Amino acid sequence: MDPIRVPPEMFRFTSGDRAGLYVSVLHAFGEANERLITALGIDDIRARLRSVGWLAALEDDDLTTALDQLRAWKLVDVIQNHSENYRTAAEYERRNLQYSLTRQGEAAFAGVVHAMTVLASTGALQTAVLDAIADRLGDLIEELASGIDRRVFSTLSELESHLDALRGNTKQFNGELQRLLRAEGADLAVFHEVKAATVAYLQEFLTNIEHRRNAIATRIRTIDDYGVGRMHHRALLGAELPQLTGTDPGLAWLEHRRARWEGLQAWFLPTDGSVPRIEQLHLVGRKAIITLLQVLDRITESRRRSSSAVADFRELARWFTLVPEQDDLHRLWSTAFGLSSARHAHLAHPDPELVSSTAAWPDAPPVEVSPLLRTAGRTERFSRTGRVRDVSAIKAARAEQAAAERVELEAAWDLLNTDGAVRLSAFGRLDHAVFERLLDLLGRALGNAPEPDGTRRGSTTDGRIEIVLRPPQDRAQAELKTPRGVFHGPDYLLDIVVPGERKGRRASGGRA
C-alpha cells in the first residue's frame, strides 16, 4: 500500500481564530451539494450559513475575505455567472461571482464530518452484520447463476457496505474496550455496572460466531471457484460507469473491488494461510472477558473489605496510643479481641454431690468443656441418630437403566458402523434413536473447519467414535426415513470409525 500524503493546506481551515466561520462556510456548501446545488452566490451563502447554525453578524467584506482564504487553500473555486441578467452595476458586482467546492474541498469537509461522526458514535459487535454478510454472499451466488449483471453489482455493493460496517465498528469497539480495561479512578458502582454489561455483551456476540464464520468462508470459497475476476467484470457491466474524463474509470473501479474482496478474504478465509481476523476478534473477546471478570472480582473483593488487616491493626494501635486511662485500655483490648468472662463457668460436675461446695477451684476435679463452646458459643446436644435411608432399590434401578442405555448405544454404533466410506443415502431407513446419533455425528463434523480437500472430521465427546465426511461431487441428495418423518440433505460420502473390538464382533454377526 502506498503511503498516505495529505496536502499541507487541506485542513488549515479547522484551526485559527476564524476556524468556526471557515467550517460553517464549507458546511453550507456541503448542505447545498446534498440538494444538487453546486454553485452559490454571496447571498445564497449568507442564507445557508444561518441554516447550518452560524447566527453571528457577518459583513460582506468578512465573508468575501473568508472565501478568498478558502480559495487560497484550494478548497473553494470561483467562476463568473454570465447567464444572469443584471439591472445595475451593484447587482452585477454582487451576483456575478459564483462559488463552489473543489474536489479537495469536498474531501476536506467529508473528512471533518467523518471525524465528528466517529467521535460521537460508539463501536459495536453485531452478529446481525455477520448474518447480513452471509446472506449477501448467498444472494451473490444466486445472482451469478441468474445472469443479471445489474443485480450482481447491487448485491456486491451491499456486501461491501456490510463489510465496511463490520470493520469500522470492530475497530472502534476494540479501542473503547481497551480504554475500558485501562480505566482507573472511576466511580466503583458505575464501573462495576459498565464492565458487567460489557462481559454479557461479549459473551452474547461470541455465541455461535464459529458457525457464522464457517458459513461465510464456505460461500466465499464457492465464489472463488466461480472466479472473482469474472464476478467483478459482470459487476462492472452492471455498474454502468460514466466516462466523464479521458481515462477509463473501469480500471480503478476494478482495482478497488479487488482490494475490497481481499479484505473480505482476510477476515474470513485468508489465501496466505494466516489466521482469519474474525478468529483474532474471537481471541480478543475471550481475553477481554477474562480480564473484565478478574477486574470485577477485585472490585467485589474491595467492596466486601474496605481495608486490609494491616491497616486495621495500625488503626487499632493508634487507638491504644490515644486512650488515656488504664481501665479504658483494658476495655478496648477486650472489645477488639473478644475477650470476656469464661463461658464454661456454669458447667458442673456430672455428680455434684461428690464435690464439696467449699472446695477451691484448683482442688476441684476437672469438667469437660465442649469444643463448640469456643467456636459457636454452645455445647453439643446428643440426640437419637437419624435413620439411614435404604437406597439399594434406587441403585439397582439406576444400574439397570444404565445397562439398558449402554446396550442401546452399542446397538446404535453397530448399526452406524460403515466399515469404509459409504453414501449417506445407504442407511435408507433408521430408528429415530439411531438417526439422532447419526445426526449428532454429522453436526459435529459440519461444525469443524474443512481440510484443504474439503474433508471434515468430527468425533463424540469421549473421542471413541470418529466420522470422516466428504462433500458429494455430483450434488446428489439423500433421503433417510424415520418413524417420525423423512430427512433430506446432501448425499455426503461418510466413514464412521467404531472401536476395533466392536468391529470384530460385527464382522462375525453381520449388520443388524
mmCIF file of N, CA, C and O in Angstrom, residues 167-209:
data_model
loop_
_atom_site.group_PDB
_atom_site.id
_atom_site.type_symbol
_atom_site.label_atom_id
_atom_site.label_comp_id
_atom_site.label_asym_id
_atom_site.label_seq_id
_atom_site.Cartn_x
_atom_site.Cartn_y
_atom_site.Cartn_z
ATOM 1 N N ARG A 167 -15.901 -3.756 9.809
ATOM 2 C CA ARG A 167 -14.535 -3.312 10.091
ATOM 3 C C ARG A 167 -14.532 -2.055 10.949
ATOM 4 O O ARG A 167 -13.795 -1.957 11.935
ATOM 5 N N GLY A 168 -15.357 -1.059 10.579
ATOM 6 C CA GLY A 168 -15.382 0.184 11.334
ATOM 7 C C GLY A 168 -15.860 -0.012 12.764
ATOM 8 O O GLY A 168 -15.242 0.482 13.716
ATOM 9 N N ASN A 169 -16.970 -0.728 12.930
ATOM 10 C CA ASN A 169 -17.490 -0.959 14.276
ATOM 11 C C ASN A 169 -16.529 -1.774 15.129
ATOM 12 O O ASN A 169 -16.383 -1.527 16.334
ATOM 13 N N THR A 170 -15.865 -2.759 14.504
ATOM 14 C CA THR A 170 -14.938 -3.598 15.263
ATOM 15 C C THR A 170 -13.737 -2.789 15.743
ATOM 16 O O THR A 170 -13.318 -2.903 16.899
ATOM 17 N N LYS A 171 -13.148 -1.975 14.850
ATOM 18 C CA LYS A 171 -12.003 -1.161 15.254
ATOM 19 C C LYS A 171 -12.377 -0.205 16.376
ATOM 20 O O LYS A 171 -11.638 -0.048 17.353
ATOM 21 N N GLN A 172 -13.530 0.444 16.249
ATOM 22 C CA GLN A 172 -13.924 1.410 17.268
ATOM 23 C C GLN A 172 -14.260 0.724 18.588
ATOM 24 O O GLN A 172 -13.895 1.197 19.668
ATOM 25 N N PHE A 173 -14.969 -0.416 18.511
ATOM 26 C CA PHE A 173 -15.305 -1.130 19.735
ATOM 27 C C PHE A 173 -14.057 -1.651 20.430
ATOM 28 O O PHE A 173 -13.959 -1.600 21.662
ATOM 29 N N ASN A 174 -13.081 -2.131 19.654
ATOM 30 C CA ASN A 174 -11.851 -2.640 20.251
ATOM 31 C C ASN A 174 -11.096 -1.519 20.957
ATOM 32 O O ASN A 174 -10.553 -1.705 22.050
ATOM 33 N N GLY A 175 -11.073 -0.311 20.347
ATOM 34 C CA GLY A 175 -10.431 0.815 21.011
ATOM 35 C C GLY A 175 -11.120 1.186 22.308
ATOM 36 O O GLY A 175 -10.471 1.430 23.335
ATOM 37 N N GLU A 176 -12.462 1.228 22.286
ATOM 38 C CA GLU A 176 -13.200 1.545 23.505
ATOM 39 C C GLU A 176 -13.021 0.452 24.564
ATOM 40 O O GLU A 176 -12.946 0.745 25.764
ATOM 41 N N LEU A 177 -12.940 -0.801 24.110
ATOM 42 C CA LEU A 177 -12.751 -1.907 25.049
ATOM 43 C C LEU A 177 -11.401 -1.804 25.741
ATOM 44 O O LEU A 177 -11.297 -1.989 26.968
ATOM 45 N N GLN A 178 -10.348 -1.495 24.977
ATOM 46 C CA GLN A 178 -9.023 -1.373 25.586
ATOM 47 C C GLN A 178 -8.966 -0.184 26.536
ATOM 48 O O GLN A 178 -8.319 -0.249 27.589
ATOM 49 N N ARG A 179 -9.645 0.914 26.193
ATOM 50 C CA ARG A 179 -9.689 2.053 27.118
ATOM 51 C C ARG A 179 -10.453 1.687 28.387
ATOM 52 O O ARG A 179 -10.113 2.145 29.484
ATOM 53 N N LEU A 180 -11.490 0.868 28.246
ATOM 54 C CA LEU A 180 -12.244 0.439 29.417
ATOM 55 C C LEU A 180 -11.384 -0.432 30.326
ATOM 56 O O LEU A 180 -11.455 -0.333 31.552
ATOM 57 N N LEU A 181 -10.564 -1.294 29.725
ATOM 58 C CA LEU A 181 -9.696 -2.160 30.524
ATOM 59 C C LEU A 181 -8.642 -1.355 31.281
ATOM 60 O O LEU A 181 -8.170 -1.773 32.336
ATOM 61 N N ARG A 182 -8.269 -0.179 30.741
ATOM 62 C CA ARG A 182 -7.252 0.650 31.393
ATOM 63 C C ARG A 182 -7.855 1.718 32.294
ATOM 64 O O ARG A 182 -7.123 2.482 32.918
ATOM 65 N N ALA A 183 -9.191 1.793 32.354
ATOM 66 C CA ALA A 183 -9.843 2.868 33.112
ATOM 67 C C ALA A 183 -9.555 2.731 34.595
ATOM 68 O O ALA A 183 -9.647 1.659 35.173
ATOM 69 N N GLU A 184 -9.199 3.850 35.212
ATOM 70 C CA GLU A 184 -8.927 3.884 36.637
ATOM 71 C C GLU A 184 -9.538 5.149 37.224
ATOM 72 O O GLU A 184 -9.709 6.147 36.541
ATOM 73 N N GLY A 185 -9.853 5.088 38.499
ATOM 74 C CA GLY A 185 -10.358 6.268 39.189
ATOM 75 C C GLY A 185 -11.821 6.549 38.957
ATOM 76 O O GLY A 185 -12.320 7.602 39.357
ATOM 77 N N ALA A 186 -12.558 5.676 38.283
ATOM 78 C CA ALA A 186 -13.976 5.908 38.037
ATOM 79 C C ALA A 186 -14.786 5.493 39.256
ATOM 80 O O ALA A 186 -14.300 4.810 40.159
ATOM 81 N N ASP A 187 -16.032 5.931 39.292
ATOM 82 C CA ASP A 187 -16.922 5.542 40.360
ATOM 83 C C ASP A 187 -17.107 4.019 40.341
ATOM 84 O O ASP A 187 -17.408 3.435 39.304
ATOM 85 N N LEU A 188 -16.924 3.371 41.501
ATOM 86 C CA LEU A 188 -16.929 1.910 41.532
ATOM 87 C C LEU A 188 -18.274 1.335 41.128
ATOM 88 O O LEU A 188 -18.341 0.317 40.433
ATOM 89 N N ALA A 189 -19.370 1.977 41.534
ATOM 90 C CA ALA A 189 -20.699 1.447 41.193
ATOM 91 C C ALA A 189 -20.916 1.488 39.687
ATOM 92 O O ALA A 189 -21.328 0.506 39.064
ATOM 93 N N VAL A 190 -20.624 2.658 39.077
ATOM 94 C CA VAL A 190 -20.787 2.779 37.618
ATOM 95 C C VAL A 190 -19.811 1.851 36.901
ATOM 96 O O VAL A 190 -20.157 1.195 35.913
ATOM 97 N N PHE A 191 -18.573 1.803 37.397
ATOM 98 C CA PHE A 191 -17.555 0.949 36.786
ATOM 99 C C PHE A 191 -17.994 -0.513 36.801
ATOM 100 O O PHE A 191 -17.831 -1.237 35.808
ATOM 101 N N HIS A 192 -18.534 -0.962 37.906
ATOM 102 C CA HIS A 192 -18.992 -2.346 38.032
ATOM 103 C C HIS A 192 -20.122 -2.625 37.050
ATOM 104 O O HIS A 192 -20.132 -3.663 36.368
ATOM 105 N N GLU A 193 -21.075 -1.734 36.934
ATOM 106 C CA GLU A 193 -22.213 -1.944 36.031
ATOM 107 C C GLU A 193 -21.759 -1.973 34.569
ATOM 108 O O GLU A 193 -22.200 -2.812 33.786
ATOM 109 N N VAL A 194 -20.876 -1.050 34.192
ATOM 110 C CA VAL A 194 -20.421 -0.981 32.799
ATOM 111 C C VAL A 194 -19.648 -2.234 32.423
ATOM 112 O O VAL A 194 -19.870 -2.837 31.363
ATOM 113 N N LYS A 195 -18.765 -2.681 33.290
ATOM 114 C CA LYS A 195 -17.956 -3.855 32.954
ATOM 115 C C LYS A 195 -18.794 -5.127 32.968
ATOM 116 O O LYS A 195 -18.596 -6.012 32.126
ATOM 117 N N ALA A 196 -19.748 -5.221 33.886
ATOM 118 C CA ALA A 196 -20.617 -6.396 33.886
ATOM 119 C C ALA A 196 -21.451 -6.442 32.606
ATOM 120 O O ALA A 196 -21.627 -7.504 31.998
ATOM 121 N N ALA A 197 -21.973 -5.291 32.174
ATOM 122 C CA ALA A 197 -22.740 -5.245 30.920
ATOM 123 C C ALA A 197 -21.856 -5.579 29.721
ATOM 124 O O ALA A 197 -22.296 -6.237 28.768
ATOM 125 N N THR A 198 -20.593 -5.137 29.745
ATOM 126 C CA THR A 198 -19.685 -5.441 28.632
ATOM 127 C C THR A 198 -19.385 -6.927 28.556
ATOM 128 O O THR A 198 -19.305 -7.507 27.467
ATOM 129 N N VAL A 199 -19.198 -7.582 29.696
ATOM 130 C CA VAL A 199 -18.968 -9.036 29.704
ATOM 131 C C VAL A 199 -20.163 -9.765 29.102
ATOM 132 O O VAL A 199 -20.009 -10.663 28.259
ATOM 133 N N ALA A 200 -21.375 -9.384 29.508
ATOM 134 C CA ALA A 200 -22.574 -10.023 28.950
ATOM 135 C C ALA A 200 -22.674 -9.772 27.444
ATOM 136 O O ALA A 200 -23.058 -10.661 26.668
ATOM 137 N N TYR A 201 -22.323 -8.560 27.009
ATOM 138 C CA TYR A 201 -22.375 -8.223 25.580
ATOM 139 C C TYR A 201 -21.389 -9.067 24.778
ATOM 140 O O TYR A 201 -21.720 -9.589 23.707
ATOM 141 N N LEU A 202 -20.157 -9.209 25.281
ATOM 142 C CA LEU A 202 -19.160 -10.014 24.578
ATOM 143 C C LEU A 202 -19.553 -11.480 24.536
ATOM 144 O O LEU A 202 -19.374 -12.155 23.503
ATOM 145 N N GLN A 203 -20.087 -12.000 25.627
ATOM 146 C CA GLN A 203 -20.497 -13.401 25.642
ATOM 147 C C GLN A 203 -21.601 -13.659 24.625
ATOM 148 O O GLN A 203 -21.608 -14.694 23.944
ATOM 149 N N GLU A 204 -22.540 -12.736 24.495
ATOM 150 C CA GLU A 204 -23.623 -12.911 23.530
ATOM 151 C C GLU A 204 -23.095 -12.868 22.102
ATOM 152 O O GLU A 204 -23.527 -13.634 21.237
ATOM 153 N N PHE A 205 -22.107 -11.978 21.836
ATOM 154 C CA PHE A 205 -21.557 -11.883 20.489
ATOM 155 C C PHE A 205 -20.763 -13.129 20.120
ATOM 156 O O PHE A 205 -20.829 -13.602 18.973
ATOM 157 N N LEU A 206 -20.015 -13.683 21.060
ATOM 158 C CA LEU A 206 -19.153 -14.823 20.755
ATOM 159 C C LEU A 206 -19.919 -16.134 20.618
ATOM 160 O O LEU A 206 -19.368 -17.119 20.139
ATOM 161 N N THR A 207 -21.207 -16.146 21.018
ATOM 162 C CA THR A 207 -22.014 -17.352 20.878
ATOM 163 C C THR A 207 -22.248 -17.652 19.396
ATOM 164 O O THR A 207 -22.705 -16.787 18.645
ATOM 165 N N ASN A 208 -21.926 -18.844 18.971
ATOM 166 C CA ASN A 208 -22.135 -19.312 17.586
ATOM 167 C C ASN A 208 -21.362 -18.505 16.553
ATOM 168 O O ASN A 208 -21.685 -18.533 15.371
ATOM 169 N N ILE A 209 -20.318 -17.752 16.974
ATOM 170 C CA ILE A 209 -19.543 -17.000 15.994
ATOM 171 C C ILE A 209 -18.755 -17.943 15.081
ATOM 172 O O ILE A 209 -18.530 -17.644 13.906
#
